[in-house]
Amino acid sequence: MKAAPIYILGIESSCDDTSAAVILNERILSNIVANQDVHRRFGGVVPELASRSHQENIVPVVELALSQANIRKDQLSAVAFTRGPGLLGSLLVGTSFAKGLSMSLSIPLIDVHHMQAHIMAHWIEDSNSLDHQQPPSYPFMCLTVSGGHTQIVLVKEALSFEVLGETIDDAAGEAFDKLAKMLGLSYPGGPQIDQLASSGNMHAFEFPKPNLPGYQFSFSGLKTSVLYFLQKKTKEDPDFIKNHLQDICASFQHAVVNILVETLDRAATENGIKCIGVAGGVSANSYLRKRLVQLAEEKDYQLHVPKFEYCTDNAAMIAITGYYKFLKKDFVGHEISAVARMKM
Ligand code: KG4
Ligand code: ZN
């Protein structure tokens, strides 16, 4: 029997991207993302500017998502929005908009956890994608790596998440962004380091590796050691960074990716799980993707990596999570409010 058509509008505004998407069951119909360039010159996201930009962008972004999906508001089955974690002023814009829309259309409202949504991106069906990979099977071990989080999450079944380990200090994306700042690159640093590293020597410099119990991560020691290393080297040669930019990026990226890949491998092996994946903004990193492919080949894992546009912040992942919550009738009332810190 064919599933009844369920149209969900997803809204994401947790950080500096305003996004809206429409999904028909698991199949994505539109995914609009408005990036905020205003933060570039400040070397990081300025919360006050982010919420103002969301305020300006939200209506046109939602209208574009609906028109590209070729559906009317009154066809929507529910509205799903990112409730947290994230910047409160940013989250409030998407939350308030979603509440207003659900009220005016008298349709259910669904709250979504941003990091759960990054993982759920694996279940998005994209008819434009050449890669018709099946979604992951359960149990699924996922490395979630973004600007604010680094976690090993066990997904036991649909919407059942257990965090097995996480970072005790900085997130992986944050480490990339902080190195970028030290090197005088603009925000966000991850994509630029990825690009520069592609023509550098990853064995040029060696950085220390933390030794932590379980599946915990730490990137603050690595960041400090790079900072001292750069201070020492630029004292000896003021042009050190300029002359070794690619090698610094490649060596740093190698150190971060080693930590991520080894921890995911250990978590999967020790828990007897064959289906692994990666989610979150840092999963756009080309070297991390390459290393995961190698790992899967060596250890015979079934690897899942979402399409590039569903790795960094987007509303398609909010819409797919909303769809699964809709099936369970997991709705919230209009008294709901956004939360900056939200447990998984
Ligand atoms: O998931 P995301 O879009 O936003 C958060 O929820 O934080 O992740 C953003 C993070 C930023 O730190 C950015 O530098 C990093 O993902 N990032 C990358 C790459 N693309 C984005 N890091 C390394 N390599 C990349 N290609
Ligand atoms: Zn994110």
Short mmCIF file of C-alpha atoms in Angstrom, two decimals, residues 261 265 274 276 289-304:
data_model
loop_
_atom_site.label_atom_id
_atom_site.label_comp_id
_atom_site.label_asym_id
_atom_site.label_seq_id
_atom_site.Cartn_x
_atom_site.Cartn_y
_atom_site.Cartn_z
CA VAL A 261 38.22 8.13 12.64
CA ASP A 265 36.20 2.71 14.51
CA LYS A 274 28.84 -2.82 11.01
CA ILE A 276 28.63 3.49 10.41
CA ARG A 289 35.38 11.44 3.86
CA LYS A 290 38.37 9.83 2.19
CA ARG A 291 39.63 8.29 5.43
CA LEU A 292 36.16 6.94 6.23
CA VAL A 293 35.94 5.29 2.82
CA GLN A 294 39.36 3.67 3.43
CA LEU A 295 38.28 2.54 6.90
CA ALA A 296 35.07 1.01 5.55
CA GLU A 297 37.01 -0.90 2.91
CA GLU A 298 39.61 -2.17 5.36
CA LYS A 299 37.14 -3.21 8.06
CA ASP A 300 34.20 -4.11 5.88
CA TYR A 301 31.86 -1.50 7.34
CA GLN A 302 28.75 -0.31 5.54
CA LEU A 303 29.48 3.46 5.37
CA HIS A 304 26.89 6.23 5.06
#
